[in-house]
mmCIF file of C-alpha atoms and ligand atoms in Angstrom:
data_model
loop_
_atom_site.group_PDB
_atom_site.id
_atom_site.type_symbol
_atom_site.label_atom_id
_atom_site.label_comp_id
_atom_site.label_asym_id
_atom_site.label_seq_id
_atom_site.Cartn_x
_atom_site.Cartn_y
_atom_site.Cartn_z
ATOM 1 C CA MET A 1 -113.000 171.769 103.655
ATOM 2 C CA ARG A 2 -113.398 171.468 107.428
ATOM 3 C CA THR A 3 -111.330 173.572 109.823
ATOM 4 C CA ILE A 4 -111.147 170.750 112.350
ATOM 5 C CA ASP A 5 -112.128 167.087 112.251
ATOM 6 C CA TRP A 6 -111.430 163.600 113.547
ATOM 7 C CA VAL A 7 -109.420 161.662 110.956
ATOM 8 C CA ASP A 8 -108.195 158.076 111.448
ATOM 9 C CA GLY A 9 -107.831 158.270 115.218
ATOM 10 C CA ALA A 10 -106.421 161.790 115.533
ATOM 11 C CA VAL A 11 -107.485 165.434 115.396
ATOM 12 C CA GLU A 12 -106.661 167.203 112.151
ATOM 13 C CA LEU A 13 -106.982 170.953 111.861
ATOM 14 C CA ILE A 14 -105.989 173.829 109.621
ATOM 15 C CA ASP A 15 -102.954 175.587 111.114
ATOM 16 C CA GLN A 16 -104.303 179.132 111.364
ATOM 17 C CA THR A 17 -100.943 180.547 112.373
ATOM 18 C CA ALA A 18 -99.667 179.811 108.840
ATOM 19 C CA LEU A 19 -102.480 181.599 106.986
ATOM 20 C CA PRO A 20 -102.708 183.399 104.620
ATOM 21 C CA ASP A 21 -99.252 182.340 103.390
ATOM 22 C CA ARG A 22 -99.767 178.582 103.628
ATOM 23 C CA LEU A 23 -102.859 176.362 103.865
ATOM 24 C CA SER A 24 -101.485 173.480 105.910
ATOM 25 C CA THR A 25 -102.899 170.846 108.228
ATOM 26 C CA LEU A 26 -101.723 169.729 111.651
ATOM 27 C CA ARG A 27 -102.302 166.160 112.809
ATOM 28 C CA LEU A 28 -102.507 166.014 116.614
ATOM 29 C CA GLU A 29 -102.428 162.710 118.448
ATOM 30 C CA THR A 30 -102.116 163.768 122.093
ATOM 31 C CA VAL A 31 -103.968 166.080 124.445
ATOM 32 C CA GLU A 32 -100.774 168.041 125.051
ATOM 33 C CA GLU A 33 -100.295 168.685 121.325
ATOM 34 C CA LEU A 34 -103.902 169.818 121.010
ATOM 35 C CA ALA A 35 -103.820 172.039 124.121
ATOM 36 C CA ASP A 36 -100.650 173.638 122.801
ATOM 37 C CA ALA A 37 -102.311 174.257 119.409
ATOM 38 C CA ILE A 38 -105.257 175.910 121.219
ATOM 39 C CA GLY A 39 -102.914 178.067 123.322
ATOM 40 C CA ARG A 40 -101.028 179.442 120.327
ATOM 41 C CA LEU A 41 -104.235 179.896 118.285
ATOM 42 C CA ALA A 42 -103.450 177.310 115.611
ATOM 43 C CA VAL A 43 -107.138 176.551 116.185
ATOM 44 C CA ARG A 44 -109.300 179.400 117.466
ATOM 45 C CA GLY A 45 -112.770 180.917 117.415
ATOM 46 C CA ALA A 46 -115.374 179.906 119.973
ATOM 47 C CA PRO A 47 -117.280 177.181 118.076
ATOM 48 C CA ALA A 48 -114.071 175.602 116.719
ATOM 49 C CA LEU A 49 -112.663 175.592 120.259
ATOM 50 C CA GLY A 50 -115.753 173.724 121.479
ATOM 51 C CA VAL A 51 -115.204 171.039 118.857
ATOM 52 C CA ALA A 52 -111.464 170.929 119.608
ATOM 53 C CA GLY A 53 -112.136 170.455 123.315
ATOM 54 C CA ALA A 54 -114.600 167.641 122.734
ATOM 55 C CA LEU A 55 -112.296 165.857 120.267
ATOM 56 C CA GLY A 56 -109.442 166.301 122.738
ATOM 57 C CA VAL A 57 -111.379 164.298 125.327
ATOM 58 C CA ALA A 58 -111.830 161.594 122.680
ATOM 59 C CA LEU A 59 -108.032 161.513 122.277
ATOM 60 C CA ALA A 60 -107.623 161.233 126.046
ATOM 61 C CA ALA A 61 -110.204 158.452 126.325
ATOM 62 C CA ARG A 62 -108.350 156.360 123.762
ATOM 63 C CA ARG A 63 -104.970 156.851 125.380
ATOM 64 C CA HIS A 64 -105.794 156.883 129.112
ATOM 65 C CA GLY A 65 -109.105 154.996 129.138
ATOM 66 C CA SER A 66 -108.305 153.047 132.298
ATOM 67 C CA ASP A 67 -106.440 155.723 134.251
ATOM 68 C CA PRO A 68 -108.901 158.080 136.019
ATOM 69 C CA GLU A 69 -106.180 160.450 137.223
ATOM 70 C CA ALA A 70 -104.653 160.856 133.775
ATOM 71 C CA LEU A 71 -108.134 161.397 132.328
ATOM 72 C CA ALA A 72 -108.991 164.047 134.921
ATOM 73 C CA ALA A 73 -105.702 165.841 134.222
ATOM 74 C CA ALA A 74 -106.372 165.762 130.475
ATOM 75 C CA VAL A 75 -109.878 167.177 130.954
ATOM 76 C CA ARG A 76 -108.498 169.965 133.154
ATOM 77 C CA ARG A 77 -105.711 170.768 130.695
ATOM 78 C CA LEU A 78 -108.109 171.044 127.768
ATOM 79 C CA ALA A 79 -110.839 172.976 129.579
ATOM 80 C CA THR A 80 -108.369 175.606 130.769
ATOM 81 C CA ALA A 81 -106.231 175.899 127.638
ATOM 82 C CA ARG A 82 -107.993 179.252 127.077
ATOM 83 C CA PRO A 83 -110.371 180.796 129.627
ATOM 84 C CA THR A 84 -112.774 183.135 127.874
ATOM 85 C CA ALA A 85 -114.781 181.319 125.178
ATOM 86 C CA VAL A 86 -117.462 179.310 126.974
ATOM 87 C CA ASN A 87 -117.572 176.786 124.119
ATOM 88 C CA LEU A 88 -114.212 175.251 125.013
ATOM 89 C CA ALA A 89 -115.111 174.140 128.544
ATOM 90 C CA LEU A 90 -118.609 173.255 127.362
ATOM 91 C CA GLY A 91 -117.287 170.936 124.622
ATOM 92 C CA VAL A 92 -114.768 169.363 126.993
ATOM 93 C CA HIS A 93 -117.306 168.686 129.732
ATOM 94 C CA ARG A 94 -119.933 167.409 127.329
ATOM 95 C CA ALA A 95 -117.561 164.776 125.942
ATOM 96 C CA ALA A 96 -116.133 164.038 129.412
ATOM 97 C CA GLY A 97 -119.656 163.233 130.587
ATOM 98 C CA ARG A 98 -119.476 160.101 128.430
ATOM 99 C CA LEU A 99 -116.142 158.854 129.814
ATOM 100 C CA PRO A 100 -117.848 156.185 131.989
ATOM 101 C CA ASP A 101 -119.280 154.681 128.765
ATOM 102 C CA GLY A 102 -115.879 154.190 127.111
ATOM 103 C CA PRO A 103 -113.865 155.746 124.268
ATOM 104 C CA ASP A 104 -116.377 155.033 121.501
ATOM 105 C CA ALA A 105 -119.141 156.822 123.407
ATOM 106 C CA VAL A 106 -116.848 159.811 124.034
ATOM 107 C CA LEU A 107 -115.972 160.015 120.351
ATOM 108 C CA ALA A 108 -119.645 159.777 119.367
ATOM 109 C CA GLU A 109 -120.432 162.726 121.682
ATOM 110 C CA ALA A 110 -117.521 164.757 120.300
ATOM 111 C CA LEU A 111 -118.690 164.124 116.743
ATOM 112 C CA ALA A 112 -122.197 165.207 117.792
ATOM 113 C CA VAL A 113 -120.702 168.511 119.048
ATOM 114 C CA ARG A 114 -119.015 168.890 115.647
ATOM 115 C CA ASP A 115 -122.194 168.109 113.699
ATOM 116 C CA GLU A 116 -124.300 170.465 115.830
ATOM 117 C CA GLU A 117 -121.854 173.307 115.161
ATOM 118 C CA ILE A 118 -122.042 172.630 111.423
ATOM 119 C CA ALA A 119 -125.854 172.727 111.509
ATOM 120 C CA ALA A 120 -125.800 175.849 113.708
ATOM 121 C CA SER A 121 -123.563 177.677 111.218
ATOM 122 C CA GLU A 122 -126.037 177.045 108.399
ATOM 123 C CA ALA A 123 -128.983 178.262 110.467
ATOM 124 C CA MET A 124 -127.167 181.392 111.715
ATOM 125 C CA ALA A 125 -126.100 182.375 108.212
ATOM 126 C CA ARG A 126 -129.723 182.417 107.057
ATOM 127 C CA LEU A 127 -131.131 184.196 110.135
ATOM 128 C CA GLY A 128 -128.245 186.674 110.265
ATOM 129 C CA ALA A 129 -128.512 187.528 106.560
ATOM 130 C CA ASP A 130 -132.285 188.030 106.839
ATOM 131 C CA LEU A 131 -131.878 190.364 109.817
ATOM 132 C CA LEU A 132 -129.125 192.426 108.175
ATOM 133 C CA LEU A 133 -131.337 192.963 105.126
ATOM 134 C CA GLU A 134 -134.236 193.945 107.373
ATOM 135 C CA LEU A 135 -132.060 196.436 109.278
ATOM 136 C CA CYS A 136 -130.042 197.885 106.371
ATOM 137 C CA GLY A 137 -131.982 197.212 103.176
ATOM 138 C CA ASP A 138 -130.389 195.779 100.035
ATOM 139 C CA ARG A 139 -126.649 195.981 99.356
ATOM 140 C CA PRO A 140 -125.375 196.699 102.881
ATOM 141 C CA ARG A 141 -121.817 197.827 103.529
ATOM 142 C CA LEU A 142 -120.757 195.871 106.600
ATOM 143 C CA LEU A 143 -117.908 196.072 109.078
ATOM 144 C CA THR A 144 -116.778 192.918 110.841
ATOM 145 C CA HIS A 145 -114.120 192.276 113.469
ATOM 146 C CA CYS A 146 -111.769 189.369 114.151
ATOM 147 C CA ASN A 147 -112.553 186.160 112.233
ATOM 148 C CA THR A 148 -115.940 184.495 112.476
ATOM 149 C CA GLY A 149 -115.939 182.450 109.269
ATOM 150 C CA GLY A 150 -115.409 178.786 108.547
ATOM 151 C CA LEU A 151 -112.015 179.037 110.229
ATOM 152 C CA ALA A 152 -113.671 179.919 113.546
ATOM 153 C CA THR A 153 -116.258 177.149 113.307
ATOM 154 C CA VAL A 154 -116.030 173.895 111.360
ATOM 155 C CA VAL A 155 -117.465 175.160 108.089
ATOM 156 C CA GLY A 156 -119.606 178.222 107.347
ATOM 157 C CA GLY A 157 -119.150 180.607 110.235
ATOM 158 C CA THR A 158 -121.187 182.846 112.517
ATOM 159 C CA ALA A 159 -121.143 186.586 111.650
ATOM 160 C CA LEU A 160 -119.001 186.045 108.565
ATOM 161 C CA GLY A 161 -121.295 183.156 107.639
ATOM 162 C CA ALA A 162 -124.172 185.654 107.462
ATOM 163 C CA VAL A 163 -122.024 188.062 105.423
ATOM 164 C CA LEU A 164 -121.098 185.290 102.972
ATOM 165 C CA GLU A 165 -124.757 184.270 102.729
ATOM 166 C CA LEU A 166 -125.602 187.842 101.640
ATOM 167 C CA HIS A 167 -122.835 187.581 99.035
ATOM 168 C CA ARG A 168 -124.251 184.258 97.772
ATOM 169 C CA ARG A 169 -127.671 185.891 97.476
ATOM 170 C CA GLY A 170 -126.076 188.681 95.400
ATOM 171 C CA VAL A 171 -127.218 191.453 97.775
ATOM 172 C CA LEU A 172 -123.982 192.384 99.584
ATOM 173 C CA ASP A 173 -122.214 195.609 98.690
ATOM 174 C CA SER A 174 -118.866 195.361 100.496
ATOM 175 C CA VAL A 175 -117.081 194.561 103.736
ATOM 176 C CA VAL A 176 -114.568 196.312 105.957
ATOM 177 C CA ALA A 177 -112.509 193.710 107.830
ATOM 178 C CA SER A 178 -111.080 195.243 110.966
ATOM 179 C CA GLU A 179 -107.462 194.025 111.152
ATOM 180 C CA THR A 180 -107.705 192.794 114.788
ATOM 181 C CA ARG A 181 -104.495 193.632 116.574
ATOM 182 C CA PRO A 182 -102.315 192.020 117.719
ATOM 183 C CA LEU A 183 -102.741 188.604 116.048
ATOM 184 C CA LEU A 184 -104.465 189.970 112.927
ATOM 185 C CA GLN A 185 -107.337 187.505 112.659
ATOM 186 C CA GLY A 186 -109.116 190.109 110.487
ATOM 187 C CA ALA A 187 -106.238 191.063 108.189
ATOM 188 C CA ARG A 188 -104.983 187.469 107.817
ATOM 189 C CA LEU A 189 -107.960 185.127 108.215
ATOM 190 C CA THR A 190 -111.116 187.108 107.399
ATOM 191 C CA ALA A 191 -109.316 188.667 104.433
ATOM 192 C CA TRP A 192 -108.335 185.153 103.278
ATOM 193 C CA GLU A 193 -111.910 183.910 103.512
ATOM 194 C CA LEU A 194 -113.419 186.991 101.838
ATOM 195 C CA ASP A 195 -110.847 186.845 99.044
ATOM 196 C CA ARG A 196 -111.580 183.178 98.353
ATOM 197 C CA ALA A 197 -115.306 183.948 98.228
ATOM 198 C CA GLY A 198 -114.835 186.852 95.810
ATOM 199 C CA VAL A 199 -116.260 189.505 98.152
ATOM 200 C CA ASP A 200 -115.401 193.190 97.647
ATOM 201 C CA PHE A 201 -113.526 194.038 100.855
ATOM 202 C CA ARG A 202 -110.994 196.345 102.467
ATOM 203 C CA VAL A 203 -108.918 195.880 105.615
ATOM 204 C CA ALA A 204 -108.840 198.768 108.107
ATOM 205 C CA VAL A 205 -106.809 199.238 111.269
ATOM 206 C CA ASP A 206 -108.984 198.669 114.333
ATOM 207 C CA GLY A 207 -108.997 202.344 115.291
ATOM 208 C CA ALA A 208 -110.414 203.348 111.896
ATOM 209 C CA GLY A 209 -113.705 201.494 112.428
ATOM 210 C CA PRO A 210 -115.590 204.156 114.404
ATOM 211 C CA PHE A 211 -114.393 206.893 112.035
ATOM 212 C CA LEU A 212 -115.485 204.956 108.928
ATOM 213 C CA MET A 213 -118.895 204.640 110.599
ATOM 214 C CA ALA A 214 -118.981 208.355 111.430
ATOM 215 C CA ARG A 215 -118.087 209.145 107.812
ATOM 216 C CA GLY A 216 -121.087 207.136 106.599
ATOM 217 C CA GLU A 217 -119.100 204.300 104.982
ATOM 218 C CA VAL A 218 -120.633 201.459 107.026
ATOM 219 C CA ASP A 219 -124.314 200.478 107.291
ATOM 220 C CA ALA A 220 -123.966 197.951 110.138
ATOM 221 C CA VAL A 221 -121.407 196.184 112.307
ATOM 222 C CA VAL A 222 -121.701 192.390 112.499
ATOM 223 C CA LEU A 223 -119.441 190.249 114.629
ATOM 224 C CA GLY A 224 -119.316 187.095 116.745
ATOM 225 C CA ALA A 225 -119.023 186.259 120.424
ATOM 226 C CA ASP A 226 -116.964 184.137 122.779
ATOM 227 C CA ARG A 227 -119.521 184.299 125.570
ATOM 228 C CA ILE A 228 -122.958 185.884 125.758
ATOM 229 C CA CYS A 229 -124.025 186.503 129.354
ATOM 230 C CA ALA A 230 -127.539 186.168 130.734
ATOM 231 C CA ASN A 231 -128.148 189.928 130.536
ATOM 232 C CA GLY A 232 -126.913 190.097 126.913
ATOM 233 C CA ASP A 233 -123.452 191.506 127.684
ATOM 234 C CA THR A 234 -121.237 190.062 124.957
ATOM 235 C CA VAL A 235 -117.592 189.094 125.316
ATOM 236 C CA ASN A 236 -115.698 189.123 122.024
ATOM 237 C CA LYS A 237 -112.307 189.962 120.562
ATOM 238 C CA ILE A 238 -110.654 193.102 121.922
ATOM 239 C CA GLY A 239 -111.814 196.056 119.829
ATOM 240 C CA SER A 240 -115.455 194.964 119.634
ATOM 241 C CA TYR A 241 -116.502 197.429 122.351
ATOM 242 C CA ALA A 242 -114.949 200.367 120.475
ATOM 243 C CA HIS A 243 -116.866 199.356 117.347
ATOM 244 C CA ALA A 244 -120.086 199.188 119.405
ATOM 245 C CA LEU A 245 -119.493 202.712 120.714
ATOM 246 C CA GLY A 246 -118.782 203.899 117.175
ATOM 247 C CA ALA A 247 -121.933 202.243 115.869
ATOM 248 C CA ARG A 248 -124.097 203.822 118.587
ATOM 249 C CA ARG A 249 -122.637 207.264 117.899
ATOM 250 C CA ALA A 250 -123.168 206.826 114.132
ATOM 251 C CA GLY A 251 -126.713 205.474 114.675
ATOM 252 C CA ILE A 252 -126.124 202.192 112.841
ATOM 253 C CA PRO A 253 -127.026 198.628 113.960
ATOM 254 C CA PHE A 254 -124.570 196.508 115.933
ATOM 255 C CA VAL A 255 -125.394 192.823 115.463
ATOM 256 C CA VAL A 256 -123.922 189.789 117.226
ATOM 257 C CA VAL A 257 -124.168 186.381 115.537
ATOM 258 C CA ALA A 258 -123.253 183.321 117.622
ATOM 259 C CA PRO A 259 -124.578 179.821 118.249
ATOM 260 C CA GLU A 260 -126.680 178.895 121.286
ATOM 261 C CA SER A 261 -123.567 177.074 122.552
ATOM 262 C CA THR A 262 -122.003 180.513 123.165
ATOM 263 C CA VAL A 263 -124.919 181.682 125.334
ATOM 264 C CA ASP A 264 -123.910 181.277 128.976
ATOM 265 C CA LEU A 265 -126.961 181.827 131.163
ATOM 266 C CA ALA A 266 -124.943 180.780 134.230
ATOM 267 C CA THR A 267 -122.943 184.004 133.956
ATOM 268 C CA ALA A 268 -125.081 187.001 134.857
ATOM 269 C CA THR A 269 -123.031 189.857 133.361
ATOM 270 C CA GLY A 270 -119.808 190.514 131.488
ATOM 271 C CA ALA A 271 -118.116 191.644 134.701
ATOM 272 C CA GLU A 272 -117.975 187.992 135.821
ATOM 273 C CA VAL A 273 -116.092 186.700 132.779
ATOM 274 C CA GLN A 274 -112.395 185.876 132.966
ATOM 275 C CA ILE A 275 -110.720 187.833 130.196
ATOM 276 C CA GLU A 276 -107.602 186.184 128.779
ATOM 277 C CA ASP A 277 -104.479 188.345 129.084
ATOM 278 C CA ARG A 278 -101.825 187.273 126.635
ATOM 279 C CA GLY A 279 -98.738 189.158 127.713
ATOM 280 C CA THR A 280 -96.304 191.561 126.131
ATOM 281 C CA ALA A 281 -94.536 189.662 123.362
ATOM 282 C CA GLU A 282 -97.307 189.451 120.772
ATOM 283 C CA VAL A 283 -98.032 193.211 121.009
ATOM 284 C CA LEU A 284 -94.476 194.520 121.029
ATOM 285 C CA THR A 285 -92.483 192.076 118.902
ATOM 286 C CA ARG A 286 -91.972 192.980 115.243
ATOM 287 C CA PRO A 287 -92.117 190.232 112.586
ATOM 288 C CA ASP A 288 -88.303 190.299 112.406
ATOM 289 C CA GLY A 289 -88.099 189.552 116.137
ATOM 290 C CA ALA A 290 -86.990 193.030 117.234
ATOM 291 C CA SER A 291 -88.893 194.919 119.913
ATOM 292 C CA VAL A 292 -91.239 197.740 118.848
ATOM 293 C CA GLY A 293 -90.773 199.856 121.965
ATOM 294 C CA PRO A 294 -87.773 200.709 124.136
ATOM 295 C CA ALA A 295 -86.279 197.673 125.897
ATOM 296 C CA GLY A 296 -88.394 196.669 128.866
ATOM 297 C CA THR A 297 -91.642 198.188 127.565
ATOM 298 C CA ARG A 298 -94.640 196.270 128.885
ATOM 299 C CA ALA A 299 -97.906 195.815 126.994
ATOM 300 C CA ALA A 300 -101.497 195.650 128.170
ATOM 301 C CA ASN A 301 -102.890 192.804 126.091
ATOM 302 C CA PRO A 302 -106.435 191.748 126.992
ATOM 303 C CA ALA A 303 -107.514 189.376 124.217
ATOM 304 C CA PHE A 304 -111.221 190.146 124.657
ATOM 305 C CA ASP A 305 -113.547 192.900 125.836
ATOM 306 C CA VAL A 306 -117.156 193.207 126.968
ATOM 307 C CA THR A 307 -119.774 195.020 124.928
ATOM 308 C CA PRO A 308 -122.576 196.055 127.305
ATOM 309 C CA HIS A 309 -125.982 194.746 126.235
ATOM 310 C CA ASP A 310 -127.444 198.239 125.786
ATOM 311 C CA LEU A 311 -125.077 198.885 122.857
ATOM 312 C CA ILE A 312 -126.265 195.774 120.984
ATOM 313 C CA THR A 313 -129.106 195.985 118.464
ATOM 314 C CA ALA A 314 -129.700 192.240 118.186
ATOM 315 C CA ILE A 315 -128.208 188.852 118.964
ATOM 316 C CA VAL A 316 -128.750 186.173 116.318
ATOM 317 C CA THR A 317 -128.300 182.524 117.288
ATOM 318 C CA ASP A 318 -129.014 179.377 115.309
ATOM 319 C CA ARG A 319 -132.499 179.294 116.830
ATOM 320 C CA ARG A 320 -133.671 182.874 117.391
ATOM 321 C CA VAL A 321 -133.226 186.591 116.896
ATOM 322 C CA ILE A 322 -133.218 188.573 120.135
ATOM 323 C CA ARG A 323 -133.908 192.260 119.521
ATOM 324 C CA LEU A 324 -132.208 193.845 122.521
ATOM 325 C CA ASP A 325 -133.049 197.267 121.045
ATOM 326 C CA ARG A 326 -136.735 196.405 121.481
ATOM 327 C CA GLY A 327 -136.323 195.251 125.060
ATOM 328 C CA GLU A 328 -136.249 191.518 124.265
ATOM 329 C CA ARG A 329 -134.096 189.415 126.610
ATOM 330 C CA LEU A 330 -132.252 186.096 126.325
HETATM 331 O O1 LIG B 1 -108.682 184.820 120.049
HETATM 332 P P1 LIG B 1 -109.601 184.226 119.047
HETATM 333 O O2 LIG B 1 -109.124 184.371 117.653
HETATM 334 O O3 LIG B 1 -109.999 182.808 119.389
HETATM 335 O O4 LIG B 1 -110.930 185.108 119.187
HETATM 336 C C1 LIG B 1 -112.026 184.790 118.376
HETATM 337 C C2 LIG B 1 -113.130 185.768 118.477
HETATM 338 O O5 LIG B 1 -113.112 186.675 119.277
HETATM 339 C C3 LIG B 1 -114.312 185.543 117.606
HETATM 340 O O6 LIG B 1 -114.914 186.755 117.273
HETATM 341 C C4 LIG B 1 -115.325 184.677 118.362
HETATM 342 O O7 LIG B 1 -114.740 183.488 118.833
HETATM 343 C C5 LIG B 1 -116.485 184.342 117.531
HETATM 344 S S1 LIG B 1 -116.029 183.138 116.346
HETATM 345 C C6 LIG B 1 -117.280 182.585 115.532
#
């Protein structure tokens, strides 16, 4: 099952807002529909966003092939649908580079982005699993944050791909999935993927992570990235930084697994990255629609944070393992 694909002239993707209650598919035929799906996280996760952006340009090329202004507007709309994950703009601009060659060439490029992400997931799972065994020994107890599985890629995953590879090899002990406030990618999506795979797992509130580490219940933290800067600073889902601080204090490895497409050498440090702020409603609205706080309460809701490179043990991509703890650099 693929999270996102091109099917009979349209983009089809798993609606991640409906999980874990319902496994349903959205069929999107216009750039506006796709950009809206990206904005409300029906499709999410850096590699999946790269594929979505590229396929979105293929939609635009078919519909507006002979209208340069409409094409430019579509490219802008897609590339800016979310600001933080470098993969989205990268996928959009890669496919847009083929616009002069016509819609078929654009689609071929978008499908190449998709296929490269699939191959990258397989490679990362192997390299990530090998490194985790090297760092922790057999039967590690791992903590992961947000969702970095097949739902965040096309199939397989990044950090969760490595975790699932350990499970397939029969050498994984258990997983703590950090719930990932406020949209619960951990409690809803990672839990769904781990459950389907038959992994022994628990969900913990985000704030419990560092304490579980301090209490000796976690052997390593493994998570993904939305952008890895030239100096190794890693931008990922809000809460990642707190887990990195907890891991350092507990003396356990903190490992980032992400494809080369997430490495952004044009951005020197995390301080230069635009962090998406998503507003008050998703933090302070209860499932029944009522407000959590007193009327008028405002929320701070940065969707991502920056983990400084000196808190990261290693970055694993589809091509290499960079041991930041040993002074290696990107
Ligand atoms: O807001 P989201 O759900 O798109 O954020 C996703 C993450 O932060 C993931 O950890 C990251 O994209 C890596 S996914 C392989």
